[in-house]
Coordinates of C-alpha atoms and ligand atoms in Angstrom, one line a residue:
M1 CA 34.1 19.8 -10.8
L2 CA 31.5 19.5 -8.0
I3 CA 28.0 18.8 -9.3
L4 CA 25.0 19.4 -6.9
Y5 CA 21.3 19.0 -7.4
N6 CA 19.6 22.3 -6.9
T7 CA 16.0 22.1 -5.9
L8 CA 15.5 25.7 -7.3
T9 CA 16.2 24.6 -10.9
R10 CA 15.4 20.9 -10.5
K11 CA 18.7 20.2 -12.1
K12 CA 22.2 19.0 -11.4
Q13 CA 24.5 22.0 -11.7
L14 CA 28.2 22.7 -11.6
F15 CA 28.8 24.4 -8.2
K16 CA 30.2 27.8 -8.3
P17 CA 30.2 30.0 -5.2
I18 CA 29.9 33.8 -5.2
H19 CA 33.3 34.5 -3.8
D20 CA 35.8 32.3 -5.6
R21 CA 36.8 29.5 -3.1
H22 CA 34.6 30.6 -0.1
V23 CA 31.2 29.1 0.5
M24 CA 28.5 30.6 2.6
L25 CA 26.4 27.7 4.0
Y26 CA 23.1 28.0 6.0
T27 CA 21.5 24.8 7.3
C28 CA 18.1 24.9 9.2
G29 CA 18.7 23.4 12.6
P30 CA 16.7 21.5 15.1
T31 CA 13.6 22.7 16.9
V32 CA 14.9 22.1 20.4
Y33 CA 11.8 21.0 22.4
D34 CA 12.7 17.3 22.5
H35 CA 15.5 14.9 21.4
A36 CA 16.3 15.0 17.7
H37 CA 14.9 11.8 16.1
I38 CA 17.0 9.7 13.7
G39 CA 15.2 11.2 10.7
N40 CA 16.4 14.7 11.9
L41 CA 19.9 13.3 12.4
R42 CA 19.8 11.9 8.8
S43 CA 19.3 15.5 7.6
F44 CA 22.2 16.9 9.7
L45 CA 24.5 14.0 8.6
F46 CA 23.7 14.9 5.0
E47 CA 24.7 18.5 5.7
D48 CA 27.9 17.3 7.4
L49 CA 28.7 15.2 4.3
L50 CA 28.1 18.2 2.1
K51 CA 30.4 20.4 4.1
R52 CA 33.1 17.8 4.2
V53 CA 32.9 17.3 0.4
L54 CA 33.1 21.1 -0.2
K55 CA 36.2 21.1 2.0
F56 CA 37.7 18.1 0.3
N57 CA 37.4 20.0 -3.0
G58 CA 39.5 22.9 -1.5
F59 CA 36.6 25.3 -0.7
K60 CA 36.6 27.2 2.6
V61 CA 33.2 26.9 4.2
K62 CA 31.5 29.3 6.5
H63 CA 28.7 27.4 8.1
V64 CA 25.8 28.8 10.2
M65 CA 23.2 26.5 11.8
N66 CA 20.4 27.7 13.9
F67 CA 18.5 26.4 17.0
T68 CA 14.8 27.0 16.6
D69 CA 13.9 27.8 20.3
V70 CA 10.8 30.0 19.7
G71 CA 8.0 30.3 17.2
H72 CA 7.8 26.8 15.6
L73 CA 4.1 26.0 16.1
V74 CA 2.7 22.4 16.2
S75 CA 1.4 22.9 12.6
D76 CA 3.6 24.4 9.9
Q77 CA 0.6 26.6 9.0
D78 CA 1.0 28.9 12.1
E79 CA -1.5 27.0 14.1
G80 CA -1.5 25.2 17.4
E81 CA 0.8 25.8 20.3
D82 CA 4.5 26.7 20.2
K83 CA 6.5 23.5 20.3
M84 CA 8.7 24.9 23.0
E85 CA 5.6 25.3 25.2
V86 CA 4.5 21.8 24.5
G87 CA 7.9 20.7 25.7
A88 CA 7.7 22.9 28.8
Q89 CA 4.3 21.5 29.8
R90 CA 5.4 17.9 29.2
E91 CA 8.4 18.3 31.5
H92 CA 7.1 20.9 33.9
K93 CA 9.9 23.4 33.1
T94 CA 10.0 26.7 31.4
A95 CA 10.6 27.0 27.7
W96 CA 13.9 28.5 28.4
E97 CA 15.0 25.5 30.5
I98 CA 13.7 23.2 27.7
A99 CA 15.8 25.1 25.1
E100 CA 18.9 24.9 27.2
F101 CA 18.6 21.2 27.9
Y102 CA 17.8 20.1 24.3
I103 CA 20.4 22.4 22.7
N104 CA 23.0 20.5 24.8
A105 CA 21.6 17.2 24.1
F106 CA 21.7 18.0 20.3
K107 CA 25.3 19.1 20.6
E108 CA 26.1 15.7 22.3
D109 CA 24.4 13.8 19.6
A110 CA 26.2 15.7 16.8
K111 CA 29.6 15.0 18.5
R112 CA 28.9 11.3 18.9
L113 CA 28.0 11.2 15.2
R114 CA 31.2 13.1 14.4
M115 CA 29.4 16.0 12.8
Q116 CA 31.8 18.9 12.3
E117 CA 30.6 21.9 14.3
P118 CA 29.3 24.9 12.5
D119 CA 31.3 28.1 12.6
I120 CA 28.3 29.7 14.3
W121 CA 25.4 28.1 16.2
A122 CA 22.7 30.8 16.1
R123 CA 19.8 30.7 18.7
A124 CA 16.7 32.3 17.4
T125 CA 16.0 33.9 20.8
D126 CA 19.3 35.7 20.6
H127 CA 18.2 37.4 17.4
I128 CA 14.8 39.0 18.1
S129 CA 15.8 42.6 17.3
E130 CA 17.3 41.5 13.9
M131 CA 13.9 39.7 13.2
I132 CA 11.9 42.8 14.2
D133 CA 14.0 44.9 11.9
L134 CA 13.4 42.5 9.0
V135 CA 9.7 42.5 9.5
R136 CA 9.7 46.3 9.6
R137 CA 11.4 46.3 6.2
I138 CA 8.9 43.9 4.8
E139 CA 6.1 46.1 6.1
E140 CA 7.8 49.2 4.6
E141 CA 7.9 47.4 1.3
G142 CA 4.2 46.9 1.5
Y143 CA 4.2 43.0 1.8
A144 CA 2.8 42.8 5.3
Y145 CA -0.5 43.3 6.9
V146 CA -1.7 43.3 10.5
T147 CA -4.6 41.0 11.8
D148 CA -6.1 40.5 15.3
D149 CA -3.5 38.0 16.2
G150 CA -0.2 39.2 14.4
V151 CA 1.6 40.4 11.4
Y152 CA 1.3 38.4 8.1
F153 CA 3.1 38.2 4.9
N154 CA 1.0 38.9 1.9
T155 CA 2.0 36.1 -0.5
L156 CA -0.5 37.0 -3.2
R157 CA 1.1 40.3 -3.7
L158 CA 4.5 38.7 -4.4
K159 CA 5.0 37.7 -8.0
G160 CA 7.0 34.5 -8.1
Y161 CA 5.9 33.4 -4.6
G162 CA 6.3 29.6 -4.2
K163 CA 9.0 29.3 -7.1
L164 CA 11.1 26.8 -5.1
A165 CA 8.1 24.5 -4.5
R166 CA 6.5 25.4 -7.8
L167 CA 3.4 26.3 -5.9
K168 CA 0.5 28.0 -7.6
A169 CA -0.9 30.2 -4.9
K170 CA -4.1 31.2 -6.6
G171 CA -4.9 27.5 -7.3
L172 CA -4.3 26.7 -3.6
K173 CA -6.7 29.3 -2.5
A174 CA -9.7 27.6 -4.2
G175 CA -9.0 24.1 -3.0
A176 CA -7.3 24.5 0.3
R177 CA -8.7 23.5 3.7
V178 CA -6.5 25.7 5.8
E179 CA -7.9 27.7 8.7
M180 CA -7.8 31.3 7.6
K181 CA -8.1 33.1 10.9
G182 CA -7.8 36.5 9.4
K183 CA -5.3 35.5 6.8
R184 CA -6.0 36.8 3.3
S185 CA -4.7 33.7 1.6
P186 CA -3.9 30.2 2.9
T187 CA -0.3 30.6 1.9
D188 CA 0.1 33.8 3.9
F189 CA 2.2 33.2 6.9
A190 CA 3.0 34.8 10.3
L191 CA 6.0 37.2 10.6
W192 CA 5.0 38.2 14.2
K193 CA 2.5 36.6 16.5
L194 CA 0.8 38.5 19.4
S195 CA 0.6 37.1 22.9
L196 CA -2.9 38.6 23.2
G197 CA -2.9 39.0 26.9
R198 CA -1.7 35.3 27.6
K199 CA 1.5 35.3 29.6
R200 CA 4.2 33.4 27.7
D201 CA 7.7 32.2 29.0
M202 CA 9.1 33.8 25.8
E203 CA 7.7 37.1 24.6
W204 CA 9.1 40.4 23.5
D205 CA 7.8 43.8 23.0
S206 CA 7.5 45.0 19.3
P207 CA 6.1 47.7 17.2
W208 CA 3.0 45.5 16.8
G209 CA 2.7 44.7 20.5
M210 CA 3.9 42.0 22.9
G211 CA 4.5 38.7 21.1
F212 CA 7.0 36.4 19.4
P213 CA 8.4 35.8 16.0
G214 CA 6.9 33.5 13.3
W215 CA 9.0 30.4 12.6
H216 CA 10.4 31.4 9.2
I217 CA 11.7 34.8 9.9
E218 CA 14.6 33.6 12.2
C219 CA 16.4 31.8 9.4
S220 CA 16.2 34.9 7.1
A221 CA 17.5 37.2 9.9
M222 CA 20.3 35.0 10.9
A223 CA 21.4 34.0 7.4
I224 CA 21.5 37.6 6.3
K225 CA 23.3 38.7 9.5
Y226 CA 26.1 36.2 9.3
L227 CA 26.4 35.2 5.7
G228 CA 25.2 38.1 3.6
Q229 CA 22.1 39.0 1.6
T230 CA 22.8 36.4 -1.0
I231 CA 24.2 33.1 0.2
D232 CA 25.7 30.1 -1.7
I233 CA 23.8 27.1 -0.2
H234 CA 20.8 26.6 2.0
C235 CA 19.8 23.1 3.2
G236 CA 17.1 21.1 5.0
G237 CA 14.8 18.2 4.6
V238 CA 12.3 18.0 1.7
D239 CA 9.4 18.9 4.0
H240 CA 10.9 22.4 4.2
I241 CA 10.4 23.0 0.5
P242 CA 6.7 24.0 0.3
V243 CA 6.4 26.1 3.5
H244 CA 9.5 27.0 5.5
H245 CA 12.0 27.6 2.7
T246 CA 9.4 29.0 0.3
N247 CA 8.6 31.6 3.1
E248 CA 12.3 32.3 3.9
I249 CA 12.8 33.1 0.2
A250 CA 9.8 35.4 0.1
Q251 CA 10.6 37.4 3.2
S252 CA 14.3 37.7 2.4
E253 CA 13.9 38.8 -1.1
V254 CA 11.3 41.3 -0.3
A255 CA 13.5 42.8 2.4
T256 CA 16.8 42.9 0.5
G257 CA 15.7 43.0 -3.2
K258 CA 18.3 40.3 -3.8
K259 CA 18.2 36.6 -4.6
F260 CA 18.4 34.8 -1.2
S261 CA 20.3 31.6 -1.9
N262 CA 21.8 30.3 -5.2
Y263 CA 21.6 26.6 -4.3
W264 CA 19.0 24.9 -2.4
L265 CA 19.7 21.2 -1.3
H266 CA 17.2 19.0 0.4
N267 CA 17.5 15.5 1.8
E268 CA 14.7 12.9 1.4
F269 CA 13.0 11.4 4.4
M270 CA 13.8 8.5 6.6
L271 CA 11.1 6.1 7.2
V272 CA 11.2 3.3 9.8
D273 CA 10.1 -0.2 9.0
G274 CA 8.5 1.4 5.8
R275 CA 6.4 3.9 7.7
K276 CA 6.5 7.5 8.9
M277 CA 8.1 7.7 12.3
S278 CA 5.8 8.3 15.1
K279 CA 5.6 7.8 18.8
S280 CA 2.3 6.1 18.7
L281 CA 3.5 3.5 16.2
G282 CA 6.4 2.8 18.6
N283 CA 8.9 3.2 15.7
Y284 CA 10.3 6.5 17.0
Y285 CA 14.0 6.3 17.7
T286 CA 16.5 8.8 19.1
L287 CA 20.3 8.2 18.9
R288 CA 20.2 7.3 22.6
D289 CA 17.7 4.6 21.8
I290 CA 19.9 2.9 19.3
V291 CA 23.0 3.2 21.4
S292 CA 21.1 1.6 24.3
K293 CA 20.3 -1.3 22.1
G294 CA 24.1 -1.8 21.8
F295 CA 24.8 -0.1 18.4
S296 CA 27.6 2.4 18.0
P297 CA 26.8 5.9 16.7
L298 CA 29.3 5.1 14.0
A299 CA 27.1 2.4 12.6
F300 CA 24.3 4.9 12.3
R301 CA 26.6 7.5 10.6
Y302 CA 27.7 4.8 8.0
L303 CA 24.1 3.7 7.5
C304 CA 23.1 7.3 6.6
L305 CA 26.1 7.7 4.3
S306 CA 25.4 4.4 2.5
V307 CA 22.1 5.7 1.1
H308 CA 22.0 8.6 -1.3
Y309 CA 20.7 11.7 0.4
R310 CA 18.0 12.3 -2.2
S311 CA 16.7 8.7 -1.9
Q312 CA 14.1 7.8 0.7
M313 CA 15.8 5.7 3.4
N314 CA 14.1 2.9 5.2
F315 CA 15.6 2.5 8.7
T316 CA 15.5 -1.1 10.2
L317 CA 17.5 -2.6 13.0
D318 CA 18.8 -5.3 10.6
A319 CA 20.1 -2.5 8.3
L320 CA 21.7 -1.0 11.2
R321 CA 23.3 -4.3 12.1
D322 CA 24.7 -4.7 8.6
A323 CA 26.0 -1.1 8.8
E324 CA 27.9 -2.1 12.1
N325 CA 29.4 -4.9 10.3
A326 CA 30.4 -2.8 7.4
V327 CA 32.1 -0.4 9.7
K328 CA 34.0 -3.3 11.3
T329 CA 35.0 -4.5 7.9
V330 CA 36.5 -1.2 7.1
N331 CA 38.3 -1.0 10.5
D332 CA 39.6 -4.5 10.3
F333 CA 41.0 -3.7 6.9
I334 CA 42.7 -0.5 8.2
F335 CA 44.2 -2.5 11.2
R336 CA 45.5 -5.2 8.8
L337 CA 47.2 -2.5 6.7
E338 CA 48.8 -0.9 9.8
Q339 CA 50.1 -4.3 11.1
T340 CA 52.0 -5.1 7.9
K341 CA 55.6 -6.0 8.5
E342 CA 58.5 -5.0 6.2
N343 CA 58.8 -7.3 3.3
N344 CA 60.9 -7.6 0.2
L345 CA 58.1 -8.3 -2.2
A346 CA 58.0 -6.8 -5.6
R347 CA 55.6 -4.0 -6.4
N348 CA 52.1 -5.4 -6.8
K349 CA 50.6 -4.1 -10.1
K350 CA 47.1 -5.4 -9.2
I351 CA 47.0 -3.3 -6.1
E352 CA 48.6 -0.3 -7.8
N353 CA 46.0 -0.4 -10.6
A354 CA 43.0 -1.1 -8.2
L355 CA 44.1 1.9 -6.0
K356 CA 44.3 4.2 -9.0
T357 CA 41.0 3.2 -10.2
V358 CA 39.3 3.6 -6.8
K359 CA 40.8 7.1 -6.3
E360 CA 39.2 8.3 -9.5
E361 CA 36.1 6.6 -8.8
F362 CA 35.8 7.9 -5.3
M363 CA 36.3 11.5 -6.4
K364 CA 34.0 11.2 -9.2
S365 CA 31.2 9.7 -7.0
I366 CA 31.3 12.3 -4.2
N367 CA 31.4 15.1 -6.7
N368 CA 28.5 13.6 -8.6
D369 CA 25.9 15.1 -6.1
L370 CA 27.5 13.3 -3.1
D371 CA 27.0 9.8 -4.5
T372 CA 28.4 8.0 -1.4
P373 CA 26.7 4.6 -2.1
N374 CA 28.8 4.4 -5.4
A375 CA 31.9 5.6 -3.5
F376 CA 31.5 2.8 -0.9
A377 CA 30.9 0.2 -3.6
A378 CA 34.3 1.2 -5.1
L379 CA 36.0 1.0 -1.7
F380 CA 34.6 -2.5 -0.8
K381 CA 35.9 -3.7 -4.2
L382 CA 39.3 -2.4 -3.4
M383 CA 39.3 -3.9 0.0
R384 CA 38.4 -7.4 -1.4
S385 CA 41.2 -7.3 -4.0
V386 CA 43.8 -6.1 -1.6
N387 CA 42.8 -8.7 0.9
K388 CA 43.1 -11.3 -1.7
E389 CA 46.6 -10.2 -2.6
I390 CA 47.7 -10.1 1.2
D391 CA 46.2 -13.6 1.7
A392 CA 48.2 -14.9 -1.2
G393 CA 51.3 -13.4 0.4
K394 CA 51.8 -11.0 -2.6
A395 CA 51.3 -7.6 -1.1
D396 CA 54.3 -5.3 -1.0
K397 CA 54.4 -3.1 2.1
K398 CA 54.8 0.1 0.0
N399 CA 51.7 -0.7 -1.9
L400 CA 49.8 -1.2 1.4
E401 CA 51.1 2.0 2.8
A402 CA 49.6 3.8 -0.2
V403 CA 46.3 2.2 0.3
L404 CA 46.4 3.1 4.0
E405 CA 47.2 6.7 3.1
F406 CA 44.2 6.8 0.8
F407 CA 41.9 5.5 3.5
R408 CA 43.3 8.2 5.9
D409 CA 42.6 10.9 3.3
I410 CA 39.1 9.8 2.5
N411 CA 38.3 9.6 6.2
E412 CA 38.2 13.5 6.0
V413 CA 34.9 12.9 4.1
L414 CA 33.5 9.8 5.6
D415 CA 35.0 9.8 9.2
I416 CA 34.1 6.2 9.9
A417 CA 37.6 5.0 11.0
E418 CA 37.8 4.1 14.7
E419 CA 39.5 6.8 16.6
K420 CA 43.2 6.6 17.5
Q421 CA 42.5 5.9 21.1
A422 CA 44.5 7.2 23.8
D423 CA 47.4 4.9 24.6
L424 CA 46.9 2.2 27.2
T425 CA 47.9 3.2 30.7
P426 CA 51.1 1.4 32.0
E427 CA 48.9 -0.7 34.2
E428 CA 46.6 -1.7 31.3
K429 CA 49.6 -2.4 29.1
K430 CA 51.0 -4.7 31.7
L431 CA 47.8 -6.7 31.8
L432 CA 47.8 -6.9 28.0
D433 CA 51.4 -8.2 27.9
L434 CA 50.6 -10.7 30.7
R435 CA 47.6 -12.0 28.8
E436 CA 49.9 -12.5 25.7
S437 CA 52.3 -14.5 27.7
F438 CA 49.5 -16.7 29.1
R439 CA 48.4 -17.3 25.6
R440 CA 51.8 -18.3 24.4
Q441 CA 51.9 -20.8 27.3
K442 CA 48.4 -22.0 26.2
D443 CA 46.9 -21.0 29.6
F444 CA 43.6 -19.8 28.1
K445 CA 41.8 -19.7 31.4
A446 CA 44.2 -17.2 32.8
A447 CA 44.2 -15.3 29.5
D448 CA 40.4 -15.1 29.6
D449 CA 40.5 -13.7 33.2
I450 CA 42.6 -10.9 32.1
R451 CA 40.3 -10.3 29.1
N452 CA 37.4 -9.9 31.6
Q453 CA 39.5 -7.7 33.8
L454 CA 40.2 -5.3 30.9
K455 CA 36.6 -5.5 29.8
E456 CA 35.6 -4.2 33.2
K457 CA 37.9 -1.2 32.6
G458 CA 36.1 -0.6 29.3
I459 CA 38.7 -2.2 27.1
I460 CA 37.5 -4.6 24.5
L461 CA 40.0 -7.1 23.1
E462 CA 39.8 -8.8 19.8
D463 CA 42.2 -11.5 18.5
S464 CA 43.0 -11.4 14.9
P465 CA 45.5 -13.1 12.6
E466 CA 47.6 -9.9 12.8
G467 CA 47.6 -10.0 16.6
V468 CA 45.5 -8.7 19.4
R469 CA 43.6 -5.5 18.9
W470 CA 42.0 -3.4 21.6
R471 CA 39.5 -0.5 21.6
R472 CA 37.7 1.4 24.3
A473 CA 33.9 0.7 24.5
H474 CA 31.8 3.6 23.3
Ligands
AMP1 P1 13.0 20.1 12.9 O1 13.7 19.9 14.2 O2 11.5 19.6 13.0 O3 13.0 21.6 12.5 O4 13.7 19.2 11.8 C1 15.1 19.3 11.6 C2 15.5 18.8 10.3 O5 15.1 17.4 10.1 C3 14.7 19.5 9.2 O6 15.7 19.8 8.1 C4 13.7 18.5 8.6 O7 13.3 18.7 7.3 C5 14.4 17.2 8.8 N1 13.5 16.0 9.0 C6 12.4 15.9 9.8 N2 11.9 14.7 9.7 C7 12.7 13.9 8.9 C8 12.8 12.5 8.5 N3 11.9 11.7 8.9 N4 13.8 12.2 7.6 C9 14.7 13.1 7.3 N5 14.8 14.4 7.6 C10 13.8 14.8 8.5
ZN2 ZN1 15.2 27.5 8.6

């Protein structure tokens, strides 16, 4: 029983895919003209969570994510320069080089944040002919018109345009202060833009002349190509509701005559220190920025999971520090369970009951529109009560093994457990053993020297009541 909030109906609904246990999922990917900022990454982490929760419920997921590497103009209203060209000018490179570089940078960020890879990464520039075909179909259906600078979608002609955002197109027309530039209505949008004699890095021939695709058409073309005319779930940030997703629906439904996506899920924005992120305010962070401040990517992953995806989230470095501590608490707990020695204690009813309650609570929470904050609250309650029983010497090993198994299971969804690091090399192992023997002899100076030697090799040691623990630095 997975319940998801559907922006289309503004209701929480029981999730039911078109094909039994198979889910067709399309998520709007990054515009690759710069590093993704942490707000973008929040969006992709929410989609990663959704995918993992679907799989945890036994669904098979086919996931497509695009790279927008052409056509996304500085303003969402088809105005200003192409963001790719802005990136190219900034770095004195071609738009193609910029795309290549930031696609790789994004893949690195995604990996460090433990996002599961989509089944298909789809690059807009690899799908120009599919986009041209789609624009042709829209034109044949009578929903497109040609202006001096491109081909536009006629939104006023489409009954039900703006249903996702509940826009009233006619009302908009009167009050809007949008540059019209040949458009018949402010909500009309570009399907194809003409180069108009200006040589661009990225341009293609088309039935309407040399040019490039509008921003929205790529997602329609790629979603239909890989997932079919009607898909199960389409995602993105809330800013996509009034323009990008509204226009994807219009184009796709005119071209296919079918409903485009049954469920639309959107994450709320991330603010930084209570404000919109911007370079001029100096509150603009990338994953690299926060890692260079000494935080682990895992702390950021946890931070995003600890706030419900439909709540606005305020990023602060203090909150990130708390998240780092929370990740440590979870991993200390897992380590403690792993180190439990055989014992002949009786089964501990308190642990048994607490585990049973938390298993139910965890499932109920994630299946209630991905309520991870509630799931974490239940987990921390369990950790507190189990720690209390261990401290009192009343925890049976079998009970603790069951708790450990549960933590390993739910890591499929949360993925915040420290990696099982590759074993130490024989040389590293020898150093670690030597340090232990110095500690037993109370030669703490020699033990500290070895700790420093290991640190130089990127191995961090931590002494705990259960013994010494090591991990490789990130
Ligand atoms: P873009 O690279 O601009 O296409 O954005 C990638 C994704 O990040 C989109 O789904 C946006 O809706 C989302 N997004 C942009 N800014 C924020 C933010 N501050 N917080 C959360 N999501 C965002
Ligand atoms: Zn899109």
